[in-house]
Coordinates of N, CA and C in Angstrom, one line a residue:
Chain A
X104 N 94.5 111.4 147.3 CA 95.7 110.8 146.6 C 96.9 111.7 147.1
X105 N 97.6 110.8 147.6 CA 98.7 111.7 148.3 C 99.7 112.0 147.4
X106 N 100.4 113.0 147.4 CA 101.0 113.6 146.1 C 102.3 113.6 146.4
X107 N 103.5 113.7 145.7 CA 104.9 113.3 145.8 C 105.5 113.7 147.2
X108 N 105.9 112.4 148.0 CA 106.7 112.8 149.1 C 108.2 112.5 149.0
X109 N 109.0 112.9 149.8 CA 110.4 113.8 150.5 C 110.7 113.8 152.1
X110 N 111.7 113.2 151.9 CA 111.9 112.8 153.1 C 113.9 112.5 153.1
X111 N 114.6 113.3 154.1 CA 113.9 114.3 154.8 C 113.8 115.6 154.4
X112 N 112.8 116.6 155.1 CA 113.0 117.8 154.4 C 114.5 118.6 154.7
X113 N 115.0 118.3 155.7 CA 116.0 119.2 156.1 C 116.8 117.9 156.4
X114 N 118.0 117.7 155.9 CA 119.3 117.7 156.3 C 120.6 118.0 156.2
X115 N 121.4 117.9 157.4 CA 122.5 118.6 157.7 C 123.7 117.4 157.5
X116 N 124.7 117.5 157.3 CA 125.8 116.7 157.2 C 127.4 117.7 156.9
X117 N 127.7 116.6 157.7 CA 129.4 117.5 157.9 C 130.4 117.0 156.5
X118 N 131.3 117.4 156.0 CA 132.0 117.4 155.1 C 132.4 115.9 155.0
X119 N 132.7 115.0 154.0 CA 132.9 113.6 154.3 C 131.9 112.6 154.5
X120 N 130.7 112.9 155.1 CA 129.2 112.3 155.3 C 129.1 111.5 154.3
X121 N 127.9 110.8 154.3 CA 127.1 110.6 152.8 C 125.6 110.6 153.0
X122 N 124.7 111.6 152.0 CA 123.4 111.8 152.0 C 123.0 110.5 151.4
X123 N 121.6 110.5 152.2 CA 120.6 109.9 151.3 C 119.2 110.7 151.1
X124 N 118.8 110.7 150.2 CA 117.5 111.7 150.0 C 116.6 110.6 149.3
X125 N 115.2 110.5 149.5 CA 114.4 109.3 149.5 C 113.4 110.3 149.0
X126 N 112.3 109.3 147.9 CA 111.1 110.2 147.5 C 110.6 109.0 146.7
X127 N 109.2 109.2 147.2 CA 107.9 108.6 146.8 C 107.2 108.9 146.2
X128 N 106.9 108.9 144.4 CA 106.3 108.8 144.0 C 104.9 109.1 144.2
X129 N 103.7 109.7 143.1 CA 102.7 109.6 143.5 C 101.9 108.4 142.9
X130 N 100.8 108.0 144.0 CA 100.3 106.7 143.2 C 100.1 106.7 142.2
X131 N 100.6 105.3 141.5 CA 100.1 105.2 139.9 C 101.2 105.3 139.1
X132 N 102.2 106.6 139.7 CA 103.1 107.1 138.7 C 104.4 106.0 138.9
X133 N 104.9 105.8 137.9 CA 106.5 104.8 137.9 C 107.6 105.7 137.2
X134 N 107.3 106.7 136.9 CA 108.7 107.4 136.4 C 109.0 108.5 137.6
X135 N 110.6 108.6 137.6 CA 110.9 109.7 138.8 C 112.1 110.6 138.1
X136 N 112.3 111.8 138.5 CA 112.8 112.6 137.8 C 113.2 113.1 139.2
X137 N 114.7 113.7 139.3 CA 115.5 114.2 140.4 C 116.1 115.4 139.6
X138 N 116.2 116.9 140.4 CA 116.4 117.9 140.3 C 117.6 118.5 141.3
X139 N 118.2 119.1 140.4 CA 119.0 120.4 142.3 C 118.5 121.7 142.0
X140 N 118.4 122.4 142.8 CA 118.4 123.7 142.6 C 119.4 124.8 143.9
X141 N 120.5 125.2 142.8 CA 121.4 126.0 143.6 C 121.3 127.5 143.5
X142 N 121.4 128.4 144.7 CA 121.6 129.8 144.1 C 122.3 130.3 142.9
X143 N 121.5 131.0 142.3 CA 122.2 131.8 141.1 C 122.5 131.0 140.0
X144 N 121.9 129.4 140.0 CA 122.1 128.8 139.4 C 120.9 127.9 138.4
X145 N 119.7 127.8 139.7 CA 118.6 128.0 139.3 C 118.4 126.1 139.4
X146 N 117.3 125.7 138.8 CA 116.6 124.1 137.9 C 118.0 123.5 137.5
X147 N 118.6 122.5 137.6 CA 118.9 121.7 136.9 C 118.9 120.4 137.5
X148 N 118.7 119.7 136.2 CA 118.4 118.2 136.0 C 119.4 117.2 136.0
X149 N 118.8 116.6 137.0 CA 120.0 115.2 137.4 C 119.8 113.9 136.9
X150 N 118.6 113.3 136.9 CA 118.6 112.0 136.6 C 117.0 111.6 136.6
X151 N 117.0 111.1 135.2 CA 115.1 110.0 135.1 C 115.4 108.5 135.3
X152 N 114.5 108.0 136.0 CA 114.5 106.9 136.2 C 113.0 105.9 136.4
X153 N 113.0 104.7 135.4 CA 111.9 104.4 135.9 C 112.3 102.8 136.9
X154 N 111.2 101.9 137.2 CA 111.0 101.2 138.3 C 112.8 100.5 137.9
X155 N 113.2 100.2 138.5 CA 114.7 99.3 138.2 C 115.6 99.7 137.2
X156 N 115.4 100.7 136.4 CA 116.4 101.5 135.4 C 116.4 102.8 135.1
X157 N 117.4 103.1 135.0 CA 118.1 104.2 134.7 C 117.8 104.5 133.3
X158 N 117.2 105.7 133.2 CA 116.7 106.0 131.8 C 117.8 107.3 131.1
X159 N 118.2 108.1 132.2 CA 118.8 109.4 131.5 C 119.5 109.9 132.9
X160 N 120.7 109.8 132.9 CA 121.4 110.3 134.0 C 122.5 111.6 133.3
X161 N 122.4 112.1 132.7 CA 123.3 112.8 132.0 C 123.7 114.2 132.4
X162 N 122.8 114.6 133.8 CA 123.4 115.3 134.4 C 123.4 115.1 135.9
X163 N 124.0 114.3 136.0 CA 124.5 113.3 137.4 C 125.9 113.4 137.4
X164 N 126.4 114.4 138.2 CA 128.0 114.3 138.5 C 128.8 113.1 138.3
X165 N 129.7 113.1 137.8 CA 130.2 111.9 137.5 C 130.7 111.3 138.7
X166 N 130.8 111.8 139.7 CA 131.7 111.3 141.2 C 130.6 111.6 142.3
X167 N 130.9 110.4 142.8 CA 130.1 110.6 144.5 C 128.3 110.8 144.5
X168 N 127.9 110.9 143.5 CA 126.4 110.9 143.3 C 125.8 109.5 142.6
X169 N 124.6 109.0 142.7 CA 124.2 107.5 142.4 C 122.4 107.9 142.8
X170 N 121.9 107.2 142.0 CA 120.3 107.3 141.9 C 120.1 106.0 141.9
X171 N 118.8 105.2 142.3 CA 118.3 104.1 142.1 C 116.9 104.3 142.8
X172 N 116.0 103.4 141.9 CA 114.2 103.4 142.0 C 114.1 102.0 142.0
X173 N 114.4 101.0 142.8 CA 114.3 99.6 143.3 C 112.5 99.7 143.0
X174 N 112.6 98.0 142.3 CA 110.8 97.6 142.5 C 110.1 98.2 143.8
X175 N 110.9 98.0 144.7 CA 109.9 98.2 145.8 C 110.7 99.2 146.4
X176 N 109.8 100.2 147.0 CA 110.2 101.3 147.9 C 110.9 102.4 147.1
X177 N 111.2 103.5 147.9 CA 111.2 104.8 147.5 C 112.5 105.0 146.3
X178 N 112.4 105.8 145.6 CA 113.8 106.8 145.0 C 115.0 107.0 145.6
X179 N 116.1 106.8 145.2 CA 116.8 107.5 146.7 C 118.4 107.8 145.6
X180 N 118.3 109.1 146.1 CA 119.5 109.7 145.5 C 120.6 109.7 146.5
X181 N 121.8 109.3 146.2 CA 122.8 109.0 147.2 C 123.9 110.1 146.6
X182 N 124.4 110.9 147.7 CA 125.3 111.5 147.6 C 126.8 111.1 148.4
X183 N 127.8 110.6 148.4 CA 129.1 110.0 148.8 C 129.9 111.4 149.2
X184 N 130.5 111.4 150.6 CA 131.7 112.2 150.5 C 131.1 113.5 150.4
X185 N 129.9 114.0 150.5 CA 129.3 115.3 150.6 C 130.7 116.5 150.7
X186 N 130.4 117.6 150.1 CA 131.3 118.6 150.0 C 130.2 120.3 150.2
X187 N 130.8 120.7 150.3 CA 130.1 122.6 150.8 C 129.2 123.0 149.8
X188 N 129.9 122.6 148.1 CA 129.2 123.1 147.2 C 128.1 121.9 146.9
X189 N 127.8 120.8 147.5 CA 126.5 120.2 147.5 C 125.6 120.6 148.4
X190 N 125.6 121.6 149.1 CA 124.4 122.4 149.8 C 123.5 123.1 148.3
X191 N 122.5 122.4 148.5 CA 121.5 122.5 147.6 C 119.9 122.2 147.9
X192 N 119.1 122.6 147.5 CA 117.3 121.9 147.5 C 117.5 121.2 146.7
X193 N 117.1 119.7 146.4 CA 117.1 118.6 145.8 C 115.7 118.2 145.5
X194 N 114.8 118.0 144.7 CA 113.6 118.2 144.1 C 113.5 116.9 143.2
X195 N 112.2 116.1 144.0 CA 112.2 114.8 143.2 C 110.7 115.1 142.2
X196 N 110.3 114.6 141.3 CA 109.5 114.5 140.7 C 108.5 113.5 140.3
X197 N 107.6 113.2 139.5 CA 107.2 111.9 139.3 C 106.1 112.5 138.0
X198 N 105.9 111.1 137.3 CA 104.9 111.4 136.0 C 104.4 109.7 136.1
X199 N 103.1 109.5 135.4 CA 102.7 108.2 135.0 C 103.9 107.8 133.6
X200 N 103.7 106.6 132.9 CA 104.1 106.1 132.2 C 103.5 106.3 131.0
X201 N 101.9 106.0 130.9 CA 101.4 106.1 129.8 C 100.2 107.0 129.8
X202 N 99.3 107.7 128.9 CA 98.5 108.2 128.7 C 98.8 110.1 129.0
X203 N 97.9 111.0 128.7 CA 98.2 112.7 128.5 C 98.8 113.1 129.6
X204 N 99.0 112.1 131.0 CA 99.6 113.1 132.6 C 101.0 113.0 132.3
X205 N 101.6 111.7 131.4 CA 103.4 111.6 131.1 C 104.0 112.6 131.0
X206 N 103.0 113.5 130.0 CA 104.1 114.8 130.1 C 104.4 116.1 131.0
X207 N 103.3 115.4 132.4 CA 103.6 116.5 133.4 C 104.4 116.1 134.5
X208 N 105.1 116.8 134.7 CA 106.2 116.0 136.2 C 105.1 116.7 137.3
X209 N 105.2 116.1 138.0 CA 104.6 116.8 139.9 C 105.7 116.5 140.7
X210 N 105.9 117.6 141.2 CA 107.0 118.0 142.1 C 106.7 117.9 144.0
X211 N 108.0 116.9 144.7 CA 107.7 117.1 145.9 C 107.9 118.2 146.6
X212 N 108.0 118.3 147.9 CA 108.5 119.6 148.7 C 110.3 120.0 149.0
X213 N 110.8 119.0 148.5 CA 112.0 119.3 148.2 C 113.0 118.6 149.5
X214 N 113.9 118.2 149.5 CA 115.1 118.1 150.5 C 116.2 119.3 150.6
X215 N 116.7 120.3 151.8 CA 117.2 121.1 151.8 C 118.5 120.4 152.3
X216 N 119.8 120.4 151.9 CA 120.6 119.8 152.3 C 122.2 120.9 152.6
X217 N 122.3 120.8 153.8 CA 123.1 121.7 154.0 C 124.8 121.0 154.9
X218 N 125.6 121.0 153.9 CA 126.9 121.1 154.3 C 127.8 121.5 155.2
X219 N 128.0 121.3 156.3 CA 129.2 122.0 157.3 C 130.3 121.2 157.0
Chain B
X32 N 120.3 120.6 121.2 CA 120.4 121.1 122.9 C 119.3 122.3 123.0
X33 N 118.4 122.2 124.2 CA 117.3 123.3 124.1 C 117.8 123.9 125.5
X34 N 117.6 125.1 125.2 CA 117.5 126.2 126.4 C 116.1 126.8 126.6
X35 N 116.5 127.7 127.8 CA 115.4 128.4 128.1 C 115.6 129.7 128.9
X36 N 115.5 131.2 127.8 CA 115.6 132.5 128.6 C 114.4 133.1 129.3
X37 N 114.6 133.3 130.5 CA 113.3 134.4 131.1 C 113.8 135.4 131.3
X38 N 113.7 136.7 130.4 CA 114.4 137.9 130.3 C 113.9 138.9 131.5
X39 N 113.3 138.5 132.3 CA 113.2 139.0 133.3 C 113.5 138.4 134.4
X40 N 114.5 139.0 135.9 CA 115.0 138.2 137.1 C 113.7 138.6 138.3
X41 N 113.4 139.9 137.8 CA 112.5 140.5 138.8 C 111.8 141.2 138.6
X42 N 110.3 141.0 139.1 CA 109.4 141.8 138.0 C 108.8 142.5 139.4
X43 N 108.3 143.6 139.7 CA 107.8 144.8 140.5 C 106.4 144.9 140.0
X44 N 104.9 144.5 140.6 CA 103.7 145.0 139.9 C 102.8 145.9 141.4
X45 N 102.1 146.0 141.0 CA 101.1 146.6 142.1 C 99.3 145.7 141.9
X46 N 99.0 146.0 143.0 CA 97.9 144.9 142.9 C 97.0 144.9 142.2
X47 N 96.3 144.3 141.8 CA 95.0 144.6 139.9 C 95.6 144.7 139.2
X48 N 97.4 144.9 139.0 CA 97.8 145.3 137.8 C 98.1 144.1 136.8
X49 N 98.1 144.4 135.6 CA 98.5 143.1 134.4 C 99.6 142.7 134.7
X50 N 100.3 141.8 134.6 CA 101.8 141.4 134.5 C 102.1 139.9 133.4
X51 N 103.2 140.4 132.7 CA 103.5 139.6 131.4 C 105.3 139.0 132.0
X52 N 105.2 137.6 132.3 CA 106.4 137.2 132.4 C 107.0 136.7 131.1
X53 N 108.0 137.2 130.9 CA 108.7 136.4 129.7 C 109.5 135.4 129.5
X54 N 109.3 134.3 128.2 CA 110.0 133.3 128.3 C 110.3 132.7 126.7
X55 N 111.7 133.1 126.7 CA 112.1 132.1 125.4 C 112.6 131.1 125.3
X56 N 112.7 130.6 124.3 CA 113.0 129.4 124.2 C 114.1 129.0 122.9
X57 N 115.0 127.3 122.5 CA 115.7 126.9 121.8 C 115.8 125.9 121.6
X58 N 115.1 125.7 120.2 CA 115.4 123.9 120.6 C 115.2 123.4 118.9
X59 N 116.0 122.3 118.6 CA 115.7 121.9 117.5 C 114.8 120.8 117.1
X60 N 114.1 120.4 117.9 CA 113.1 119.6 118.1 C 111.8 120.2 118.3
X61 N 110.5 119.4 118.4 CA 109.1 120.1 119.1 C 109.5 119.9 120.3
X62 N 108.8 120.6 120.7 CA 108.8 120.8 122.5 C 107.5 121.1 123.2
X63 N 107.4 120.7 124.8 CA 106.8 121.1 125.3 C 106.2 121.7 126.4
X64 N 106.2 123.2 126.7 CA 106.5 124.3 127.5 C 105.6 124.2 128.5
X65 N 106.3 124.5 129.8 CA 106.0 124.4 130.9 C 105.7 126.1 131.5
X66 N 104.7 126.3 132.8 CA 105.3 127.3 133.5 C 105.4 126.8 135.1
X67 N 106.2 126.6 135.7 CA 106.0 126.5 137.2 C 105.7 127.8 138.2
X68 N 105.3 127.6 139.2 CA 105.4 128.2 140.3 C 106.1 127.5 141.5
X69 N 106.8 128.9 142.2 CA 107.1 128.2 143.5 C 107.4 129.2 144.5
X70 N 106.6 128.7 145.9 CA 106.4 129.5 146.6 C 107.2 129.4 147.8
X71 N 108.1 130.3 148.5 CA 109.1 130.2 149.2 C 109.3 129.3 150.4
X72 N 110.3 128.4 149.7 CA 110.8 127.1 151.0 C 109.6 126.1 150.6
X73 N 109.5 126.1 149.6 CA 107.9 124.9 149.1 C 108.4 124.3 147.5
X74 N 108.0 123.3 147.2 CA 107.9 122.7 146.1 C 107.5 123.4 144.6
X75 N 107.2 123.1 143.6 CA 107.1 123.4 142.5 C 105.6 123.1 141.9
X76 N 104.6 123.8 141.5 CA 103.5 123.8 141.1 C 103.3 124.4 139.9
X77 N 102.7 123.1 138.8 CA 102.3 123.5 137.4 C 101.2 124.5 137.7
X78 N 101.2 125.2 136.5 CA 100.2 126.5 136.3 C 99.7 125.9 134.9
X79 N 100.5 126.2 133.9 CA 100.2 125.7 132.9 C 101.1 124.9 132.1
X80 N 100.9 124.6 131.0 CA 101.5 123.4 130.0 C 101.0 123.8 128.4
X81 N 102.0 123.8 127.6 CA 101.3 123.9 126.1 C 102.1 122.5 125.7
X82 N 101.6 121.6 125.0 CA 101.7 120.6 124.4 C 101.3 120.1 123.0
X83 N 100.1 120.9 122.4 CA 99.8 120.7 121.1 C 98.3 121.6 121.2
X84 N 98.0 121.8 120.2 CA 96.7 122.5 119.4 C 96.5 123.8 119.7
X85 N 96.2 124.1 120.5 CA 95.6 126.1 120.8 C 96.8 126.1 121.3
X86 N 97.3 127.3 120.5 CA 98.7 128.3 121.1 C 98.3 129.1 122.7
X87 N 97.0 129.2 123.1 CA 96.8 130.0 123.5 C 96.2 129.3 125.0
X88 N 96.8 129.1 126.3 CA 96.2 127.6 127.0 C 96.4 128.8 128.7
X89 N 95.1 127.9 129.3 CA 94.4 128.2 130.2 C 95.5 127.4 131.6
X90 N 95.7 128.0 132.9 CA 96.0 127.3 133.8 C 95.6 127.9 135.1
X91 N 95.8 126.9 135.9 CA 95.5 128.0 137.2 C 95.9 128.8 138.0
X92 N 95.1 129.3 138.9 CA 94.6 130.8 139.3 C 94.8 131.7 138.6
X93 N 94.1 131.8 137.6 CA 93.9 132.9 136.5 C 94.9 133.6 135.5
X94 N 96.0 132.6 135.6 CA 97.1 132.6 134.9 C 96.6 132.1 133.1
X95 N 97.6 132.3 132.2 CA 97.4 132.0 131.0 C 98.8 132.3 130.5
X96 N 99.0 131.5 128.8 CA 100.1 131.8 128.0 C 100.1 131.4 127.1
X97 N 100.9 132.1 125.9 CA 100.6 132.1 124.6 C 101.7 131.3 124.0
X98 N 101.9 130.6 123.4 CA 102.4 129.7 122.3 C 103.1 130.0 121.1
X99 N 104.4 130.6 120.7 CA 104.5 131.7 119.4 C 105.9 130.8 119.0
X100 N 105.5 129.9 118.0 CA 106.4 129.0 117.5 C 107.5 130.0 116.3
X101 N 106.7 130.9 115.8 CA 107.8 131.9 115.1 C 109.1 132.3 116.4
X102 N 108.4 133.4 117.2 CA 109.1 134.1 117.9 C 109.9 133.4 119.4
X103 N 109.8 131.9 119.0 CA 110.5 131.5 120.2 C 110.1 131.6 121.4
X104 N 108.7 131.8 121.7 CA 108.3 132.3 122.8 C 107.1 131.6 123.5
X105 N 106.7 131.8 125.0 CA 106.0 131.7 126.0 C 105.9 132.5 127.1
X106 N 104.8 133.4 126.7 CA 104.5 134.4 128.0 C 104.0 133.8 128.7
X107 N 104.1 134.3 129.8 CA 103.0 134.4 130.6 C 102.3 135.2 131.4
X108 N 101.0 135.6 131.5 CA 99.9 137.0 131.4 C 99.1 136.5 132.4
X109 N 98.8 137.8 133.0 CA 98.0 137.1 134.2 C 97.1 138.7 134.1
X110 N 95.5 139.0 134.0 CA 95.3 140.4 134.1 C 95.1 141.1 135.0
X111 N 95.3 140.4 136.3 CA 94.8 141.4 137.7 C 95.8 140.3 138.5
X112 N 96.7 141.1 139.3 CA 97.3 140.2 139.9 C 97.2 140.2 141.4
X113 N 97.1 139.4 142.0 CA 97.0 139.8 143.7 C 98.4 139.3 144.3
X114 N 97.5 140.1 145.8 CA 98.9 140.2 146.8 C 99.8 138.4 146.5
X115 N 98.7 137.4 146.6 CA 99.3 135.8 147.1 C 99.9 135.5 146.0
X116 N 100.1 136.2 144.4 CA 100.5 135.9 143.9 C 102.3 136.0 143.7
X117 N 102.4 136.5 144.9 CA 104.3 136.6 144.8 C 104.8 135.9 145.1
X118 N 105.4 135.2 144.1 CA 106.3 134.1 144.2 C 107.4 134.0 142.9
X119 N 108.3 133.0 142.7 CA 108.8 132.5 141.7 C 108.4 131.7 140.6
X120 N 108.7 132.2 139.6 CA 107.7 131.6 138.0 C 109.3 131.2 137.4
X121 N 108.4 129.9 136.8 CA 109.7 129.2 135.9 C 109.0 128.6 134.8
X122 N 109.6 129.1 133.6 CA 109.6 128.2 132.7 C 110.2 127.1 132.2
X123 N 110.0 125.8 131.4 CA 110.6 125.2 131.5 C 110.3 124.7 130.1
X124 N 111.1 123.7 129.4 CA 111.0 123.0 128.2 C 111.1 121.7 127.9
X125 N 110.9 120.8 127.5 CA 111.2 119.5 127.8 C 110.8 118.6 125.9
X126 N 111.6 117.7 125.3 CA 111.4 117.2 124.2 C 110.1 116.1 124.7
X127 N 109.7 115.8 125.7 CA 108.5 115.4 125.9 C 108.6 113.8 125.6
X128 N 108.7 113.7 124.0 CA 108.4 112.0 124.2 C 109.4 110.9 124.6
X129 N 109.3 109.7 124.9 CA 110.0 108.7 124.7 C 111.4 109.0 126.2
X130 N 112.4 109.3 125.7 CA 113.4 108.9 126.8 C 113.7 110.8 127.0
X131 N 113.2 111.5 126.4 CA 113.8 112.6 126.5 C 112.9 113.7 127.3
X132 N 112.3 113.1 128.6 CA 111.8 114.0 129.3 C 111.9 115.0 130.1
X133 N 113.1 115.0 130.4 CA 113.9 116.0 131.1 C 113.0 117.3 130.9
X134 N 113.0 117.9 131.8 CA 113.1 119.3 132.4 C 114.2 120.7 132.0
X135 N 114.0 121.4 131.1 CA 115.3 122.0 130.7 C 114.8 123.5 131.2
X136 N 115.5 124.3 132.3 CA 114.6 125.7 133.2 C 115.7 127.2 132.4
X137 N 114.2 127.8 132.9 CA 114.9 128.9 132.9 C 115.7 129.4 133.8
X138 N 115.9 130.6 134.3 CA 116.8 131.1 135.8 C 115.7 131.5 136.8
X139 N 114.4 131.4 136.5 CA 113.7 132.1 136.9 C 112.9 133.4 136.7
X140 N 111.7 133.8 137.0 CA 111.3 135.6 137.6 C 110.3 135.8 139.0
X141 N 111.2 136.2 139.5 CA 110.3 136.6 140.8 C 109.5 137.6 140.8
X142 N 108.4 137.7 140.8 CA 107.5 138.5 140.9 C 106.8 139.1 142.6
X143 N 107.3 140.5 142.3 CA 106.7 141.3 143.8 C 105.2 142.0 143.4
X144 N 104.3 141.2 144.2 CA 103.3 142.0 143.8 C 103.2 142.9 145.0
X145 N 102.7 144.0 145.2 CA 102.7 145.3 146.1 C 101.4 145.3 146.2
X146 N 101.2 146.1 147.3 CA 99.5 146.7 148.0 C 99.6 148.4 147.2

């Protein structure tokens, strides 16, 4: 069972750009959970979402950032207008819906996303 | 609003030795405590989880942590620790049911295990 993918792991973008960061779930699972993690700043939480809705975006920058989990196909966190201080690891997650695994997230290998 | 302190940034052990990471917590709800690992330039890996009944819960590679609903707390104790064990430990907290599953982290503790 292949376990949460990320794609890509590395990308680069110049100031004004716009990311897209894509992650696939592990089979079975329909909830996705998106993360950043900055120097000295540590874990924080961006946005849950399950298959077609947005469940908790409450720490989703209010500008230039956008999440969607379409019925079909991957997660994809969109970043607009990229800026220096969005150089970050971006960390998608996934959990089942129902039964004892809901309350575990499993974590991909992360997107490194780096700003010029 | 729940938080989460790991009062330690950097922990220094030598190899076979015990090491206890610390982790508190804040929340006005139940909760349910996480510990991650993560190993450099790599993703995030559960060790353990407390969720309900024994304060006292088993995870892997020889890791463990205790449950101390008085004292705000979640160690985590490991009694012989090896070289492969150096990496970053995070705790984490989350209200668990329903729409409130978020992830709430500590800052981290990096643990150097030595030869």
């Amino acid at each position: 069972n292949a376990g949460v993918m990320q794609n890509p792991r590395h990308l680069v973008r110049r100031r004004g750009q716009e990311a897209r960061l894509r992650c696939s779930p592990m089979k079975g699972h329909s909830h996705v959970y998106w993360y950043r993690q900055l120097p000295e700043e540590g874990l924080k939480f961006m946005v849950y979402l399950q298959k077609e809705n947005i469940i908790d975006e409450s720490g989703m920058p209010k500008e230039r950032f956008s999440a969607e989990f379409p019925k079909e196909g991957p997660s994809i966190l969109r970043i607009q207008q990229v800026v220096r201080g969005d150089s970050a690891a971006y960390f998608c997650a996934s959990s089942p819906a129902t039964g004892q695994g809901r309350y575990e997230q499993y974590f991909g290998p992360g997107t490194r996303l780096t700003v010029t | 609003a729940q938080s989460v302190t790991q009062l330690d940034s950097q922990v220094p052990v030598f190899e076979e030795a015990p090491v206890e990471l610390r982790c508190n917590y804040s929340s006005s709800v139940s909760v349910y405590l996480f510990w991650y690992v993560q190993y450099p330039n790599q993703g995030l890996q559960l060790l353990l989880k407390y969720l309900s009944g024994s304060t006292l819960v088993k995870g892997i590679n020889g890791f463990e942590a205790e449950f101390n609903k008085s004292q705000t707390s979640f160690h985590l104790r490991k009694p012989s620790v090896h070289i492969s064990d150096t990496a970053e430990y995070f705790c984490a907290v989350s209200g668990g049911a329903g729409n409130n599953r978020k992830l709430i982290w500590g800052l981290g503790t990096s643990l150097a295990v030595n030869p």
